[in-house]
mmCIF file of C-alpha atoms in Angstrom:
data_model
loop_
_atom_site.group_PDB
_atom_site.id
_atom_site.type_symbol
_atom_site.label_atom_id
_atom_site.label_comp_id
_atom_site.label_asym_id
_atom_site.label_seq_id
_atom_site.Cartn_x
_atom_site.Cartn_y
_atom_site.Cartn_z
ATOM 1 C CA MET A 1 120.719 84.449 82.043
ATOM 2 C CA THR A 2 122.230 82.368 84.720
ATOM 3 C CA PRO A 3 123.253 78.905 83.367
ATOM 4 C CA ARG A 4 122.599 75.735 85.020
ATOM 5 C CA THR A 5 125.600 73.742 86.473
ATOM 6 C CA THR A 6 124.543 70.876 84.276
ATOM 7 C CA PRO A 7 126.091 71.155 80.692
ATOM 8 C CA ALA A 8 123.014 69.645 79.155
ATOM 9 C CA PHE A 9 120.945 72.796 79.525
ATOM 10 C CA ARG A 10 123.534 75.605 79.209
ATOM 11 C CA LEU A 11 123.351 78.146 76.301
ATOM 12 C CA PRO A 12 126.477 79.455 74.865
ATOM 13 C CA ARG A 13 128.522 81.964 76.899
ATOM 14 C CA ARG A 14 131.670 83.985 76.006
ATOM 15 C CA ARG A 15 134.027 81.515 77.761
ATOM 16 C CA ALA A 16 132.302 78.280 77.690
ATOM 17 C CA LEU A 17 129.522 76.550 75.450
ATOM 18 C CA ALA A 18 127.816 73.705 76.849
ATOM 19 C CA ALA A 19 125.184 72.220 74.703
ATOM 20 C CA ALA A 20 121.520 71.589 75.651
ATOM 21 C CA ALA A 21 120.391 68.098 75.055
ATOM 22 C CA VAL A 22 117.253 69.273 73.424
ATOM 23 C CA GLY A 23 114.389 66.682 73.330
ATOM 24 C CA VAL A 24 112.219 66.634 70.309
ATOM 25 C CA ALA A 25 108.593 67.395 71.127
ATOM 26 C CA ALA A 26 106.333 65.325 69.231
ATOM 27 C CA VAL A 27 103.447 67.770 69.428
ATOM 28 C CA LEU A 28 105.435 70.114 67.365
ATOM 29 C CA THR A 29 103.834 69.122 64.307
ATOM 30 C CA LEU A 30 100.641 70.500 65.579
ATOM 31 C CA SER A 31 102.167 74.019 65.482
ATOM 32 C CA SER A 32 104.008 73.849 62.237
ATOM 33 C CA CYS A 33 101.166 73.871 60.018
ATOM 34 C CA SER A 34 99.168 76.728 61.662
ATOM 35 C CA ALA A 35 100.125 79.689 63.783
ATOM 36 C CA GLU A 36 97.182 82.012 62.603
ATOM 37 C CA ALA A 37 94.963 83.791 64.979
ATOM 38 C CA LYS A 38 91.246 84.211 64.592
ATOM 39 C CA ASN A 39 88.753 86.188 66.379
ATOM 40 C CA SER A 40 86.515 84.352 68.836
ATOM 41 C CA GLY A 41 84.403 87.210 70.106
ATOM 42 C CA GLY A 42 84.483 85.716 73.522
ATOM 43 C CA ASP A 43 84.450 87.615 76.670
ATOM 44 C CA SER A 44 87.204 86.100 78.966
ATOM 45 C CA GLY A 45 90.529 87.186 80.207
ATOM 46 C CA LYS A 46 91.864 90.113 82.177
ATOM 47 C CA GLY A 47 88.949 92.473 82.907
ATOM 48 C CA SER A 48 85.223 92.337 82.393
ATOM 49 C CA GLY A 49 84.203 91.881 78.636
ATOM 50 C CA ALA A 50 87.687 91.688 77.411
ATOM 51 C CA LYS A 51 87.672 90.438 73.799
ATOM 52 C CA THR A 52 89.757 87.263 73.146
ATOM 53 C CA ARG A 53 91.194 85.359 70.141
ATOM 54 C CA THR A 54 91.713 81.778 69.622
ATOM 55 C CA VAL A 55 95.514 80.856 68.562
ATOM 56 C CA THR A 56 97.248 77.367 67.885
ATOM 57 C CA ASP A 57 100.080 76.523 69.998
ATOM 58 C CA ILE A 58 102.077 73.366 70.301
ATOM 59 C CA ALA A 59 99.363 71.809 72.612
ATOM 60 C CA GLY A 60 96.387 72.923 70.406
ATOM 61 C CA LYS A 61 94.085 75.834 70.849
ATOM 62 C CA VAL A 62 94.357 78.530 73.429
ATOM 63 C CA GLU A 63 92.049 81.539 74.156
ATOM 64 C CA VAL A 64 94.032 84.738 74.621
ATOM 65 C CA PRO A 65 93.208 88.521 74.922
ATOM 66 C CA ALA A 66 92.733 90.057 71.429
ATOM 67 C CA GLU A 67 95.193 92.773 72.606
ATOM 68 C CA PRO A 68 97.437 91.577 75.253
ATOM 69 C CA ARG A 69 98.966 94.436 77.244
ATOM 70 C CA ARG A 70 100.854 92.517 79.954
ATOM 71 C CA ILE A 71 103.032 89.726 78.626
ATOM 72 C CA VAL A 72 105.443 87.775 80.495
ATOM 73 C CA SER A 73 107.877 85.473 78.741
ATOM 74 C CA VAL A 74 109.210 82.761 80.936
ATOM 75 C CA ASP A 75 111.193 81.284 77.988
ATOM 76 C CA PHE A 76 114.412 82.287 76.470
ATOM 77 C CA TYR A 77 113.217 82.975 72.954
ATOM 78 C CA SER A 78 110.032 85.081 72.794
ATOM 79 C CA PRO A 79 111.208 88.379 74.366
ATOM 80 C CA ALA A 80 113.496 88.967 71.317
ATOM 81 C CA ALA A 81 110.630 88.085 68.906
ATOM 82 C CA LEU A 82 108.334 90.544 70.893
ATOM 83 C CA VAL A 83 110.652 93.285 70.649
ATOM 84 C CA ASP A 84 110.816 92.893 66.918
ATOM 85 C CA LEU A 85 107.248 93.129 66.782
ATOM 86 C CA GLY A 86 107.266 96.563 68.838
ATOM 87 C CA ILE A 87 106.252 94.819 72.186
ATOM 88 C CA LYS A 88 108.027 94.961 75.252
ATOM 89 C CA PRO A 89 107.184 92.305 77.817
ATOM 90 C CA ILE A 90 106.628 93.239 81.439
ATOM 91 C CA GLY A 91 108.457 90.346 82.670
ATOM 92 C CA VAL A 92 111.307 88.153 81.297
ATOM 93 C CA VAL A 93 113.814 85.477 82.424
ATOM 94 C CA GLU A 94 117.119 86.485 83.968
ATOM 95 C CA GLY A 95 120.006 87.468 81.710
ATOM 96 C CA PHE A 96 118.713 90.314 79.530
ATOM 97 C CA ASP A 97 120.971 92.851 81.795
ATOM 98 C CA ASP A 98 124.122 91.059 80.829
ATOM 99 C CA PRO A 99 125.693 92.858 77.815
ATOM 100 C CA ASP A 100 127.709 89.774 76.835
ATOM 101 C CA PRO A 101 127.579 89.738 72.967
ATOM 102 C CA ASN A 102 127.507 86.118 72.888
ATOM 103 C CA LEU A 103 124.214 86.059 74.629
ATOM 104 C CA ARG A 104 122.089 88.244 72.449
ATOM 105 C CA PRO A 105 122.541 91.329 70.045
ATOM 106 C CA LYS A 106 122.851 94.513 71.952
ATOM 107 C CA LYS A 107 119.240 95.767 70.618
ATOM 108 C CA TYR A 108 117.593 93.198 72.949
ATOM 109 C CA HIS A 109 119.921 93.865 75.816
ATOM 110 C CA ASP A 110 119.082 97.542 75.482
ATOM 111 C CA ALA A 111 115.326 96.970 75.235
ATOM 112 C CA LEU A 112 114.886 94.604 78.150
ATOM 113 C CA GLY A 113 117.896 95.100 80.412
ATOM 114 C CA LYS A 114 115.884 96.801 83.064
ATOM 115 C CA THR A 115 112.752 94.681 82.731
ATOM 116 C CA ALA A 116 111.367 92.634 85.779
ATOM 117 C CA THR A 117 112.741 89.099 85.907
ATOM 118 C CA VAL A 118 110.853 85.992 86.928
ATOM 119 C CA GLY A 119 113.600 83.487 87.432
ATOM 120 C CA THR A 120 115.496 81.515 84.723
ATOM 121 C CA TYR A 121 113.752 79.737 81.782
ATOM 122 C CA TYR A 122 114.639 76.195 83.549
ATOM 123 C CA GLU A 123 113.950 77.446 87.186
ATOM 124 C CA LEU A 124 111.116 79.653 87.427
ATOM 125 C CA ASN A 125 109.845 82.008 90.256
ATOM 126 C CA ILE A 126 106.205 81.477 89.860
ATOM 127 C CA GLU A 127 105.414 84.133 92.543
ATOM 128 C CA ALA A 128 107.227 86.718 90.531
ATOM 129 C CA VAL A 129 105.151 85.842 87.434
ATOM 130 C CA ALA A 130 101.964 86.278 89.527
ATOM 131 C CA LYS A 131 103.239 89.644 90.965
ATOM 132 C CA GLN A 132 103.446 91.013 87.266
ATOM 133 C CA ASP A 133 99.652 90.363 86.841
ATOM 134 C CA PRO A 134 100.202 89.201 83.187
ATOM 135 C CA ASP A 135 97.294 88.781 80.672
ATOM 136 C CA MET A 136 99.401 86.336 78.557
ATOM 137 C CA ILE A 137 102.386 84.072 79.272
ATOM 138 C CA PHE A 138 104.735 82.446 76.771
ATOM 139 C CA ALA A 139 106.497 79.410 77.996
ATOM 140 C CA GLU A 140 108.719 76.753 76.475
ATOM 141 C CA THR A 141 107.035 73.818 78.165
ATOM 142 C CA ARG A 142 109.976 71.279 77.707
ATOM 143 C CA PHE A 143 111.957 73.270 80.444
ATOM 144 C CA LEU A 144 109.074 73.669 83.215
ATOM 145 C CA ARG A 145 109.279 71.435 86.079
ATOM 146 C CA LYS A 146 106.546 69.290 87.166
ATOM 147 C CA GLY A 147 103.219 71.213 87.790
ATOM 148 C CA GLU A 148 104.389 74.634 86.757
ATOM 149 C CA LEU A 149 102.465 74.755 83.616
ATOM 150 C CA GLU A 150 99.295 74.227 85.627
ATOM 151 C CA ARG A 151 100.335 76.946 87.926
ATOM 152 C CA LEU A 152 101.061 79.406 85.138
ATOM 153 C CA GLN A 153 97.814 78.646 83.495
ATOM 154 C CA GLY A 154 96.209 79.571 86.714
ATOM 155 C CA ILE A 155 97.758 83.077 86.431
ATOM 156 C CA ALA A 156 97.050 83.801 82.735
ATOM 157 C CA PRO A 157 96.486 82.183 79.324
ATOM 158 C CA VAL A 158 99.642 80.238 78.327
ATOM 159 C CA VAL A 159 100.958 80.006 74.734
ATOM 160 C CA GLN A 160 103.140 76.998 74.914
ATOM 161 C CA LEU A 161 106.207 77.054 72.479
ATOM 162 C CA ASP A 162 108.845 74.566 71.287
ATOM 163 C CA ALA A 163 110.967 74.212 68.280
ATOM 164 C CA SER A 164 113.526 71.612 67.120
ATOM 165 C CA GLY A 165 114.721 70.488 63.680
ATOM 166 C CA VAL A 166 116.009 72.493 60.735
ATOM 167 C CA GLY A 167 114.168 75.779 60.547
ATOM 168 C CA ALA A 168 111.566 74.765 63.237
ATOM 169 C CA TRP A 169 112.545 77.946 65.060
ATOM 170 C CA GLU A 170 110.772 79.927 62.282
ATOM 171 C CA ASP A 171 107.618 78.189 63.106
ATOM 172 C CA ARG A 172 107.852 79.193 66.757
ATOM 173 C CA THR A 173 108.481 82.873 65.875
ATOM 174 C CA LEU A 174 105.420 83.049 63.670
ATOM 175 C CA MET A 175 103.327 81.312 66.324
ATOM 176 C CA ILE A 176 104.527 84.154 68.658
ATOM 177 C CA ALA A 177 103.742 86.856 66.257
ATOM 178 C CA ALA A 178 100.271 85.227 65.663
ATOM 179 C CA ALA A 179 99.533 85.124 69.461
ATOM 180 C CA VAL A 180 99.936 88.706 69.715
ATOM 181 C CA GLY A 181 97.893 89.736 66.635
ATOM 182 C CA LYS A 182 100.895 90.476 64.377
ATOM 183 C CA ALA A 183 101.064 87.468 62.084
ATOM 184 C CA ASP A 184 101.483 89.521 58.906
ATOM 185 C CA GLU A 185 104.545 91.417 60.352
ATOM 186 C CA GLY A 186 106.009 88.141 61.538
ATOM 187 C CA LYS A 187 105.720 86.832 57.922
ATOM 188 C CA ARG A 188 107.269 90.073 56.607
ATOM 189 C CA GLN A 189 110.236 89.730 58.773
ATOM 190 C CA GLN A 190 110.596 86.145 57.918
ATOM 191 C CA THR A 191 110.658 87.048 54.209
ATOM 192 C CA VAL A 192 113.507 89.379 54.743
ATOM 193 C CA PHE A 193 115.510 86.662 56.731
ATOM 194 C CA ARG A 194 114.898 84.166 53.847
ATOM 195 C CA LYS A 195 115.808 86.563 51.236
ATOM 196 C CA ARG A 196 119.277 87.399 52.980
ATOM 197 C CA ALA A 197 119.827 83.510 53.457
ATOM 198 C CA ALA A 198 119.158 82.959 49.865
ATOM 199 C CA GLU A 199 121.687 85.721 48.889
ATOM 200 C CA LEU A 200 124.476 83.994 50.973
ATOM 201 C CA LYS A 201 123.598 80.451 49.871
ATOM 202 C CA THR A 202 124.040 81.608 46.272
ATOM 203 C CA GLU A 203 127.062 83.686 46.983
ATOM 204 C CA TYR A 204 128.909 81.023 48.854
ATOM 205 C CA ALA A 205 127.469 77.983 47.030
ATOM 206 C CA ASP A 206 130.690 76.575 46.013
ATOM 207 C CA VAL A 207 132.340 76.512 49.552
ATOM 208 C CA LEU A 208 129.150 75.347 51.146
ATOM 209 C CA THR A 209 128.466 72.544 48.699
ATOM 210 C CA LYS A 210 131.943 71.232 48.520
ATOM 211 C CA ASN A 211 132.817 71.090 52.218
ATOM 212 C CA LYS A 212 131.344 69.454 55.249
ATOM 213 C CA ILE A 213 131.543 71.457 58.456
ATOM 214 C CA ALA A 214 131.749 70.487 62.098
ATOM 215 C CA VAL A 215 130.494 73.344 64.511
ATOM 216 C CA PHE A 216 132.024 72.208 67.858
ATOM 217 C CA GLY A 217 132.321 73.335 71.577
ATOM 218 C CA TYR A 218 133.650 71.889 74.859
ATOM 219 C CA GLY A 219 132.244 70.856 78.000
ATOM 220 C CA GLN A 220 132.351 72.523 81.486
ATOM 221 C CA ASP A 221 135.899 71.760 82.230
ATOM 222 C CA GLN A 222 137.412 71.649 78.804
ATOM 223 C CA SER A 223 138.221 67.912 79.066
ATOM 224 C CA THR A 224 135.223 66.912 76.647
ATOM 225 C CA TRP A 225 134.126 68.161 73.395
ATOM 226 C CA GLY A 226 130.897 67.729 71.193
ATOM 227 C CA THR A 227 129.485 68.945 67.899
ATOM 228 C CA TYR A 228 126.126 70.640 66.960
ATOM 229 C CA PRO A 229 124.213 68.916 64.184
ATOM 230 C CA ALA A 230 121.717 70.681 61.665
ATOM 231 C CA GLY A 231 118.651 71.616 63.580
ATOM 232 C CA HIS A 232 120.402 72.313 66.805
ATOM 233 C CA PHE A 233 119.519 75.638 68.232
ATOM 234 C CA TYR A 234 123.174 76.855 68.051
ATOM 235 C CA VAL A 235 123.397 76.632 64.197
ATOM 236 C CA PRO A 236 120.284 78.023 62.700
ATOM 237 C CA SER A 237 122.129 80.571 60.607
ATOM 238 C CA TRP A 238 124.136 77.632 59.090
ATOM 239 C CA ASP A 239 121.011 75.679 58.403
ATOM 240 C CA ALA A 240 119.683 78.721 56.745
ATOM 241 C CA VAL A 241 122.368 78.825 54.139
ATOM 242 C CA GLY A 242 122.273 75.264 53.342
ATOM 243 C CA ALA A 243 125.643 74.174 55.158
ATOM 244 C CA ARG A 244 126.539 70.474 55.084
ATOM 245 C CA PHE A 245 127.334 69.034 58.348
ATOM 246 C CA ARG A 246 129.727 66.133 59.038
ATOM 247 C CA SER A 247 128.105 62.831 59.838
ATOM 248 C CA PHE A 248 128.353 61.607 63.463
ATOM 249 C CA THR A 249 130.533 58.365 63.834
ATOM 250 C CA GLU A 250 129.645 55.329 65.813
ATOM 251 C CA GLY A 251 129.108 55.951 69.499
ATOM 252 C CA GLU A 252 129.072 59.665 69.047
ATOM 253 C CA HIS A 253 125.345 60.363 69.165
ATOM 254 C CA LYS A 254 122.224 59.100 70.744
ATOM 255 C CA GLY A 255 120.264 59.681 67.729
ATOM 256 C CA GLU A 256 117.693 62.322 68.638
ATOM 257 C CA PRO A 257 117.510 64.830 65.682
ATOM 258 C CA GLY A 258 118.947 68.159 66.552
ATOM 259 C CA THR A 259 120.674 67.358 69.633
ATOM 260 C CA VAL A 260 124.353 67.821 70.744
ATOM 261 C CA SER A 261 126.567 64.753 70.153
ATOM 262 C CA GLN A 262 127.667 62.745 73.153
ATOM 263 C CA TRP A 263 130.154 64.603 75.095
ATOM 264 C CA LEU A 264 133.485 62.801 74.127
ATOM 265 C CA SER A 265 136.909 62.858 75.828
ATOM 266 C CA LEU A 266 139.667 64.616 74.030
ATOM 267 C CA GLU A 267 141.460 61.243 73.121
ATOM 268 C CA GLN A 268 138.401 61.024 70.736
ATOM 269 C CA ILE A 269 139.162 64.388 68.966
ATOM 270 C CA GLY A 270 140.245 62.385 65.764
ATOM 271 C CA LYS A 271 136.424 61.751 64.892
ATOM 272 C CA LEU A 272 136.582 65.442 63.514
ATOM 273 C CA SER A 273 138.742 64.053 60.649
ATOM 274 C CA ASN A 274 135.509 63.685 58.526
ATOM 275 C CA ALA A 275 135.111 67.553 58.498
ATOM 276 C CA ASP A 276 136.708 69.838 56.020
ATOM 277 C CA ILE A 277 135.921 72.791 57.918
ATOM 278 C CA LEU A 278 135.919 73.340 61.851
ATOM 279 C CA ILE A 279 133.953 76.023 63.379
ATOM 280 C CA HIS A 280 134.504 76.398 67.100
ATOM 281 C CA SER A 281 131.974 78.084 69.495
ATOM 282 C CA TYR A 282 132.393 81.717 70.016
ATOM 283 C CA GLY A 283 134.830 82.537 72.815
ATOM 284 C CA ALA A 284 136.367 79.096 72.679
ATOM 285 C CA GLY A 285 139.746 80.466 71.444
ATOM 286 C CA ASP A 286 141.456 79.302 74.854
ATOM 287 C CA PHE A 287 140.237 75.750 74.279
ATOM 288 C CA VAL A 288 141.284 75.523 70.653
ATOM 289 C CA THR A 289 144.825 76.891 71.485
ATOM 290 C CA SER A 290 145.094 74.269 74.281
ATOM 291 C CA LEU A 291 144.543 71.517 71.617
ATOM 292 C CA SER A 292 147.768 72.801 69.862
ATOM 293 C CA LYS A 293 149.888 70.192 71.860
ATOM 294 C CA ASN A 294 147.347 67.374 70.842
ATOM 295 C CA THR A 295 148.944 65.496 68.024
ATOM 296 C CA VAL A 296 145.621 64.025 66.839
ATOM 297 C CA TRP A 297 144.138 67.373 66.603
ATOM 298 C CA LYS A 298 147.240 68.801 64.830
ATOM 299 C CA ASN A 299 146.881 66.159 61.915
ATOM 300 C CA LEU A 300 143.190 66.563 61.515
ATOM 301 C CA PRO A 301 142.623 67.810 57.821
ATOM 302 C CA ALA A 302 140.900 71.005 58.577
ATOM 303 C CA VAL A 303 143.608 71.873 61.130
ATOM 304 C CA LYS A 304 146.441 71.024 58.634
ATOM 305 C CA ASN A 305 144.677 72.999 56.143
ATOM 306 C CA GLY A 306 144.205 76.139 58.306
ATOM 307 C CA LEU A 307 140.383 75.875 58.119
ATOM 308 C CA VAL A 308 139.506 76.266 61.759
ATOM 309 C CA PHE A 309 137.489 79.350 62.424
ATOM 310 C CA GLU A 310 135.426 80.922 65.330
ATOM 311 C CA ASN A 311 131.624 81.059 65.070
ATOM 312 C CA ILE A 312 129.586 84.355 64.962
ATOM 313 C CA PRO A 313 128.490 85.496 68.322
ATOM 314 C CA ALA A 314 124.945 85.241 69.702
ATOM 315 C CA ALA A 315 124.385 82.216 67.538
ATOM 316 C CA VAL A 316 121.231 80.970 69.257
ATOM 317 C CA VAL A 317 118.773 82.983 66.998
ATOM 318 C CA SER A 318 115.449 83.847 68.707
ATOM 319 C CA SER A 319 113.671 85.967 66.023
ATOM 320 C CA PHE A 320 113.836 86.942 62.448
ATOM 321 C CA GLU A 321 115.503 90.130 62.773
ATOM 322 C CA TRP A 322 118.225 88.590 65.203
ATOM 323 C CA GLY A 323 118.415 85.931 62.518
ATOM 324 C CA THR A 324 119.120 88.683 59.821
ATOM 325 C CA GLU A 325 121.821 90.203 61.910
ATOM 326 C CA SER A 326 123.408 86.903 62.412
ATOM 327 C CA LEU A 327 123.378 86.233 58.777
ATOM 328 C CA ASN A 328 125.266 89.521 58.081
ATOM 329 C CA GLN A 329 127.884 88.318 60.547
ATOM 330 C CA LEU A 330 128.059 85.030 58.823
ATOM 331 C CA ASP A 331 128.571 86.815 55.449
ATOM 332 C CA THR A 332 131.827 88.007 56.918
ATOM 333 C CA LEU A 333 132.818 84.709 58.187
ATOM 334 C CA LEU A 334 131.859 82.983 54.930
ATOM 335 C CA ALA A 335 134.142 85.470 53.104
ATOM 336 C CA ARG A 336 137.125 84.502 55.059
ATOM 337 C CA ILE A 337 136.320 80.761 54.758
ATOM 338 C CA ASP A 338 135.927 80.984 51.200
ATOM 339 C CA ALA A 339 139.104 82.981 50.580
ATOM 340 C CA LYS A 340 140.961 80.334 52.535
ATOM 341 C CA ALA A 341 139.355 77.173 51.313
ATOM 342 C CA GLY A 342 139.627 78.426 47.667
ATOM 343 C CA LYS A 343 143.424 78.344 47.908
#
């Protein structure tokens, strides 16, 4: 995936992590209560007499093929969920050919690295989408530019996705499973994920309940920093195990749930004093090392207590099996934190 030059829309990379200022879609409530599909018995879609189903997405009801065979994903998230369900989309956004372990687990790179691309999730190539002749399209509409949704709908039925808030990504994943007629399998994978999360929540209850964490990254030129709150797409694994996040301080956050803090200058790094444990973004070790000459940084409680750790790679969970893999990695990290914090 090629990142934007604007920090507000970059997903975590190995050498830098700039946060997406993710707006909360009010229509999300429409999707959280129902992701089930039902037979409509209609005759529409690709091909004469093709059977269809009606599914619920964030915008309401949409009629899709009963057995979609040519799916194009113009969002970052649905390709991984589809792979988990045994489905390979015929078109995806750029980046799946990149083996960077901080982008996604190797499983998804291997499955989709040679799949046709249709631009980026924030800068689509509509013509490339049409060229694939899809019978279904998945799109996260908050990233579409003006008029693109209508153009996509002129090509094939579009299932509109979004997720913000603690655990909301699970609703999105179940919606994807329902849209392709695999709701039961999606629920099964969710059960596995939640069981693993519950195990870690119990095993590390002491360190998780007694400490507040701050998961932080830096801006494009390493002259600014920001933290990720509960519900942000960079911390779903931490949310799943019940981590307690530090509170934002005055002037640090705009107030939108699930969005990154304001990007602050290094002179304000002292705001992290209300965190017992600091988790820096994966691959940001050089940035943390550069802070070693910053007196305020050195006097932060977490720094003085040696409780600064690197986050797990590929933290932007896009599916339940991805999430379960992330929890297994988090298990190792929590064991290290527990051993250190318990001294």
